[in-house]
Coordinates of C-alpha atoms in Angstrom, one line a residue:
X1 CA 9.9 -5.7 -22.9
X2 CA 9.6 -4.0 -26.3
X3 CA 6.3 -3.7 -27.8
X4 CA 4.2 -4.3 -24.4
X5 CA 2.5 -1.5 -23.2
X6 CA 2.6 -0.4 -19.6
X7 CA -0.6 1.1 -18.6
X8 CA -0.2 4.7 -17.1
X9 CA -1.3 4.9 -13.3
X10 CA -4.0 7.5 -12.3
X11 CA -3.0 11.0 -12.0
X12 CA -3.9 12.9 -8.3
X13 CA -4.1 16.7 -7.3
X14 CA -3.4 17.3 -3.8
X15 CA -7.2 17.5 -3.2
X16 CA -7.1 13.9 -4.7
X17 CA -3.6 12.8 -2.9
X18 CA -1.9 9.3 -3.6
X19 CA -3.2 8.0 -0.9
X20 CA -6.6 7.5 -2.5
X21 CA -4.8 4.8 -4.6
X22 CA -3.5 3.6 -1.6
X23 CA -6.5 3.4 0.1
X24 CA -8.2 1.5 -3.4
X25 CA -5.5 -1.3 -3.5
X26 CA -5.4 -1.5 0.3
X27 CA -9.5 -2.6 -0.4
X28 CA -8.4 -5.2 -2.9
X29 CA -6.5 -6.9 -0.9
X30 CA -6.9 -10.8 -0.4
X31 CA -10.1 -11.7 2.0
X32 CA -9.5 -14.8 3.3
X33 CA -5.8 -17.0 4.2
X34 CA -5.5 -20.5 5.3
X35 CA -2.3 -21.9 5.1
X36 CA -0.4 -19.6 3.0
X37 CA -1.8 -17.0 0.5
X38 CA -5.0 -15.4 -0.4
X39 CA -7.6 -16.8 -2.8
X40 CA -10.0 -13.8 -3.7
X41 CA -10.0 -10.1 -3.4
X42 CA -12.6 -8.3 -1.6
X43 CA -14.1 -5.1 -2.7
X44 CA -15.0 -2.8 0.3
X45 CA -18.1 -2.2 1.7
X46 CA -19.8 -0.9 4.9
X47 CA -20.8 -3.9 7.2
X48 CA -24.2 -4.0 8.3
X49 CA -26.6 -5.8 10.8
X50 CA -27.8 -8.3 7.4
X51 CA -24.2 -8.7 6.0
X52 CA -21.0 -10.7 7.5
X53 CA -18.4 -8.0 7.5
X54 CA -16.1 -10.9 6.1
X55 CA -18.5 -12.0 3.2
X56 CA -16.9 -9.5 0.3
X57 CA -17.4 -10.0 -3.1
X58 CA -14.5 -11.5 -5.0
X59 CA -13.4 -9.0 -7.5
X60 CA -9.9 -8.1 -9.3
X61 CA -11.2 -4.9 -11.2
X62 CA -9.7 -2.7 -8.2
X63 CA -6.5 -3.7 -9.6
X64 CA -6.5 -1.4 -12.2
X65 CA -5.9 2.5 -12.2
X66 CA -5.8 4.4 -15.3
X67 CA -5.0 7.7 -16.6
X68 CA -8.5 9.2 -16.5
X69 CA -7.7 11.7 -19.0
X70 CA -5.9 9.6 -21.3
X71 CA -8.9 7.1 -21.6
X72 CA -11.4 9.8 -22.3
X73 CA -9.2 10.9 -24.6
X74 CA -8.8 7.1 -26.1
X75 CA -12.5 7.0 -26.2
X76 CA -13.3 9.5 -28.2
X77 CA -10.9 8.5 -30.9
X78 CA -11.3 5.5 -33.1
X79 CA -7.7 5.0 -33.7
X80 CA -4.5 5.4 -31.4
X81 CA -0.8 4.5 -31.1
X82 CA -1.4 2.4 -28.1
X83 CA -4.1 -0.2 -27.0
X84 CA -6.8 1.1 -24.1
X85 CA -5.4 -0.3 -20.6
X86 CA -9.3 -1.0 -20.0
X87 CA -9.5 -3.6 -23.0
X88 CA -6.0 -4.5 -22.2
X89 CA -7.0 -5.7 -18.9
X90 CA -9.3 -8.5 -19.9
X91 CA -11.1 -10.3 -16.6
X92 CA -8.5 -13.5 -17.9
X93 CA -5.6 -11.2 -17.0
X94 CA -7.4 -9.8 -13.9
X95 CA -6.8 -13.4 -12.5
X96 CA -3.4 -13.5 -13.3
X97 CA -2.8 -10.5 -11.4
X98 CA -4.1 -11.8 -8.5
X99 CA -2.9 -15.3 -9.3
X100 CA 0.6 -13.7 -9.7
X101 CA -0.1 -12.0 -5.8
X102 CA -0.7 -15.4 -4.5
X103 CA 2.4 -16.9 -5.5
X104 CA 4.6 -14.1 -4.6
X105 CA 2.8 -14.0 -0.7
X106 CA 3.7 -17.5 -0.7
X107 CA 7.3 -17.2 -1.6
X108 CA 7.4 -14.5 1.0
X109 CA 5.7 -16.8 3.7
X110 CA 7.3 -19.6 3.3
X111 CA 10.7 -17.9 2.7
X112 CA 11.2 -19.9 -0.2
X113 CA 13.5 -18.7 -3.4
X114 CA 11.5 -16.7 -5.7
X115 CA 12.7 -16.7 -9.5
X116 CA 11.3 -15.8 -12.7
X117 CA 11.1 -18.7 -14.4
X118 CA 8.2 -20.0 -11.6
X119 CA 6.3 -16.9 -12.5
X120 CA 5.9 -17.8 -16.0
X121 CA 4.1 -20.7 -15.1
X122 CA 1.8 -19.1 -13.4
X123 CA 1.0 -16.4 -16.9
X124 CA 1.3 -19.6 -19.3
X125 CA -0.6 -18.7 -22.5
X126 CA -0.4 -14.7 -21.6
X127 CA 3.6 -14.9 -21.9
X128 CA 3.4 -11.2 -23.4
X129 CA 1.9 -9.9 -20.9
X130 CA 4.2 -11.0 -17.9
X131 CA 5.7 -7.3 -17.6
X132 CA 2.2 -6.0 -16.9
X133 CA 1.1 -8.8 -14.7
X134 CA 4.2 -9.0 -12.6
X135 CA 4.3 -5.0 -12.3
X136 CA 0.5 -4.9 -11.5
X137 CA 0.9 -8.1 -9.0
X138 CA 4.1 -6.1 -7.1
X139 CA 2.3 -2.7 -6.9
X140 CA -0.9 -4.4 -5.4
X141 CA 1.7 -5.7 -2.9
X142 CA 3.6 -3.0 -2.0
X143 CA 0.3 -0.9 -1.5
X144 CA -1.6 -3.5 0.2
X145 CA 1.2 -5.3 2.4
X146 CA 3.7 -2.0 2.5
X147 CA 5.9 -5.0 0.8
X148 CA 8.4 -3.8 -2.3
X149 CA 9.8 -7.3 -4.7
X150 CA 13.0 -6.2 -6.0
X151 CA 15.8 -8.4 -7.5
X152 CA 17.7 -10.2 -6.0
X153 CA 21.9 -9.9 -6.3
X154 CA 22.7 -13.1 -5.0
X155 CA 20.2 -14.9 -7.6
X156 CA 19.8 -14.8 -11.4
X157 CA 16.4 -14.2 -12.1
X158 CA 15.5 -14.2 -8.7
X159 CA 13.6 -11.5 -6.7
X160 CA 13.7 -11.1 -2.8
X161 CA 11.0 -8.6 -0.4
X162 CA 11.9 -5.5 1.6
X163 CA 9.6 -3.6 3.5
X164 CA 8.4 -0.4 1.6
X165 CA 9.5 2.1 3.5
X166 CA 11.9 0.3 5.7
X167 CA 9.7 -0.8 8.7
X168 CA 11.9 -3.2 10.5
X169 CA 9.3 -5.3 13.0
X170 CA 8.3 -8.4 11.2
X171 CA 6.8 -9.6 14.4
X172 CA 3.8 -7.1 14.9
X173 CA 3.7 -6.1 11.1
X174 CA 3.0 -9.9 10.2
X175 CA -0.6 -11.5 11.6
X176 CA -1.2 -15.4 12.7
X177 CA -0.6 -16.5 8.8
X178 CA 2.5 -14.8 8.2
X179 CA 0.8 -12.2 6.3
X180 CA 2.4 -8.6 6.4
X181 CA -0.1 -6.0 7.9
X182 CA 2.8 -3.0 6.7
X183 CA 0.4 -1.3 4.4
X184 CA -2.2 -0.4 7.0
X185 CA 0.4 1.2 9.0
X186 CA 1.1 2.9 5.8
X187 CA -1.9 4.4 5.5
X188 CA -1.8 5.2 8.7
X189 CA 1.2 7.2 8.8
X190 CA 0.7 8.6 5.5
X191 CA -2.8 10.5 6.9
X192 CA -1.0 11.5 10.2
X193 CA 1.8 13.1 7.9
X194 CA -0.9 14.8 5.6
X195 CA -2.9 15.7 8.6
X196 CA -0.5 18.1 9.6
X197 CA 1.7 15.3 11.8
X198 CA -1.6 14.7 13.9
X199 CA -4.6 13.1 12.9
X200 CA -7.7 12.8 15.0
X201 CA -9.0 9.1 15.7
X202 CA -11.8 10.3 14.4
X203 CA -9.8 11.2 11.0
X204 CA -8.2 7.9 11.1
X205 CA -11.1 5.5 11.3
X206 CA -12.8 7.8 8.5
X207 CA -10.2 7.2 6.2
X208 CA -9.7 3.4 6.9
X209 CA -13.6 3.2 7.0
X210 CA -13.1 3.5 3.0
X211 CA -11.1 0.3 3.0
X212 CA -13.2 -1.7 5.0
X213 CA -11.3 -1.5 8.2
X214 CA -13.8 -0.9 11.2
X215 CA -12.7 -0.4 15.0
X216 CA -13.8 -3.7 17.0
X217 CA -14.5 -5.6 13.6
X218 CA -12.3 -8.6 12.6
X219 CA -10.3 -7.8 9.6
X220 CA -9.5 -11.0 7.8
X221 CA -5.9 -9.6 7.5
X222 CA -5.0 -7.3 10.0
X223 CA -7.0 -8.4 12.9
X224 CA -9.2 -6.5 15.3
X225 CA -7.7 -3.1 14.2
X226 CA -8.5 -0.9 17.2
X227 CA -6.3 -3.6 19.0
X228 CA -3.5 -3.5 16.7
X229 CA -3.3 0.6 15.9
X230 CA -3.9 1.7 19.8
X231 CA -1.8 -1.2 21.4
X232 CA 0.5 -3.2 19.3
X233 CA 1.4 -0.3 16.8
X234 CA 1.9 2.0 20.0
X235 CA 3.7 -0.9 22.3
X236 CA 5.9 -1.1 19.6
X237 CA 6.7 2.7 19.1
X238 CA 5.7 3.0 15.4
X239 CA 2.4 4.8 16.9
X240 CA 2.2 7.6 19.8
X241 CA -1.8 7.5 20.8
X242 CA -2.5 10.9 23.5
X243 CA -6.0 12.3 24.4
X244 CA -6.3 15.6 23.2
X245 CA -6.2 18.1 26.1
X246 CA -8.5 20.5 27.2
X247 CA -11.4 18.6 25.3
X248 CA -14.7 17.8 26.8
X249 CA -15.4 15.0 26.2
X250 CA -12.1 12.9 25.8
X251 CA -11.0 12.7 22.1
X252 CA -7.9 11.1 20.8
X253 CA -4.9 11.5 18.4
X254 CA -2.4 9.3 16.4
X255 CA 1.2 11.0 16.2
X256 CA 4.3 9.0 14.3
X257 CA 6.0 7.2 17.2
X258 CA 9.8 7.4 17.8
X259 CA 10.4 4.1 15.7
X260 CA 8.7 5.4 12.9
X261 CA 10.9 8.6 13.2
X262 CA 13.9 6.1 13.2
X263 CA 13.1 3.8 10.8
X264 CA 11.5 6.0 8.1
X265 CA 11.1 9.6 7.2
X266 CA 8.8 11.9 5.3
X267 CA 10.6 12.0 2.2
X268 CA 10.5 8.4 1.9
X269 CA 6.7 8.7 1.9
X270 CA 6.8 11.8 -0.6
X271 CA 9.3 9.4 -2.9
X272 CA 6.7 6.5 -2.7
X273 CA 3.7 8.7 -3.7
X274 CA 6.6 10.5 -6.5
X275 CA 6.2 6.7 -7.6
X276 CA 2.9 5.8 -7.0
X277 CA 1.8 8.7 -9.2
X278 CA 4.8 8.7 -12.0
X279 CA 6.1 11.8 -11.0
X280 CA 9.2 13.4 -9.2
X281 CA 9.0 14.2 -5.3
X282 CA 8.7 18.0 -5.9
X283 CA 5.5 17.6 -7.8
X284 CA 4.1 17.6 -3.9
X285 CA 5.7 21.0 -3.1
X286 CA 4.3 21.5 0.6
X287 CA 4.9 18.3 1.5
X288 CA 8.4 18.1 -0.3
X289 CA 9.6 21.4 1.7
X290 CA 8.4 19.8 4.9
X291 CA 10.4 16.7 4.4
X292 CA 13.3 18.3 3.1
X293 CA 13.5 20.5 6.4
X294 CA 13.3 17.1 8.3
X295 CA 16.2 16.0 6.0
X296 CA 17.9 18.5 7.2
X297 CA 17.5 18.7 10.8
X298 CA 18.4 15.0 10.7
X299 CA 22.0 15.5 8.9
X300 CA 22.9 18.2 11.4
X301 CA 22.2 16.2 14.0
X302 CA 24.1 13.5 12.6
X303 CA 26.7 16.0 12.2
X304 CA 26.8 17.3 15.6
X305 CA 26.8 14.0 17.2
X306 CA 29.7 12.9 14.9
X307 CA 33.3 13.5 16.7

């Protein structure tokens, strides 16, 4: 829409990768589900003996990145072309973001049609700023739940959910509410890629420490994790978990399984960050060159196989 302004997204070096934004909406997401979507959004926070791990404090402001730079910039002018995306997002339209996230989880639960003209209830007096809620809401998602809301062909004004980077198991990716649990596996996968294609337990539980995901403590979205990333994630082939030989005493190691090989690839990860960070997939140029070898090996195997 003409005239709205579309806040610009952090920028990352490859010291300060994409998947810290990951990791920062993966920490907003929703902390508690009854029957159907969330109705908060925890900030993270290291459990301890005098704290629940599952009392969080309700907050929204995690929703927002912004282009560091720019807003220093912004802040030391008094006038500009475009209004700051800090006074832009007002704690009003910080609810609507996450109101906009409820209804959308629900739709996707409850399978029901989702169109645009429902949305607009939902922003009623904030009309202007639907393209920024709605784009803010489906980011959140897609990082969060590894869900993408794209339109739907079969629907005017209507909008349909694929999985992000086309993980097919809807049965171990969802938990007991229907909620998807894709964008841990995300994370997952993404630090095993950037690890070099094997990341230590060790690495793993570090970075999903900063998310408030803790081995043998209930997450109120994906479960007991240890569970569900050395079992269900490895039953299911998206994980390979393998003690480290020759190490005294016994460590372990995540590796992409064979389903994540099949059902993904590394340049769909280096096209999500690409997007994640408003830039083009060579603007990761290790990573890119690794994925386009994969690319590569892939179509001659294709080829060869072919009759």
């Amino acid at each position: 829409m003409s005239g709205v302004y579309r806040p610009k997204r952090q920028r990352y070096t490859l010291e300060q990768s994409p998947q810290d934004e990951v990791e920062e909406h993966v920490a907003a997401a929703p902390s508690s589900h009854e029957n159907s979507a969330a109705v908060g959004l925890s900030a993270p926070g290291t459990p301890s003996e005098s704290q629940n791990p599952e009392q969080t404090t309700t907050t929204s402001s995690v929703l927002i990145t912004v282009d560091e730079e720019s807003t220093q910039e912004e802040g030391n002018s008094s006038s500009g072309d475009e209004p700051n995306s800090e006074s832009l997002f007002t704690p009003s339209i910080e609810g609507k973001v996450a109101e906009m996230m409820e209804f959308l989880l629900t739709k996707y639960q409850t399978k029901e049609p989702t169109v645009k003209i429902d949305m607009h209830r939902i922003v009623e007096g904030y009309e202007a700023c639907f393209p920024i809620i709605f784009q803010r809401a489906c980011e959140c998602i897609e990082l969060v739940f590894g869900l993408t809301v794209k339109e739907d062909d079969h629907l005017d004004n209507g909008y349909v959910f694929c999985s992000t980077l086309g993980l097919t198991c809807e049965g171990i990716l969802k938990n007991d509410h229907g909620v998807p649990k894709g964008g841990l596996l995300m994370v997952v996968l993404s630090t095993i890629f950037r690890e070099g294609n094997c990341a230590t337990e060790e690495r793993v539980w570090k970075v999903l420490s900063r998310i408030g995901v803790y081995p043998g403590i209930e997450h109120a979205i994906y479960g007991e994790p240890r569970k569900f990333l050395t079992q269900e994630l490895v039953q299911a082939k998206y994980l390979e978990y393998r003690r480290v030989p020759n190490c005294h005493p016994a460590l372990y190691e995540f590796l992409w399984g064979p389903r994540a090989h099949e059902e993904t690839s590394k340049m769909k990860f280096i096209e999500f960050w690409a997007q994640v960070n408003d830039t083009i997939p060579s603007a990761f140029p290790d990573y890119y060159e690794e994925a386009l070898k994969e690319e590569r090996a892939k179509a001659m195997a294709s080829s060869s196989a072919s009759p």
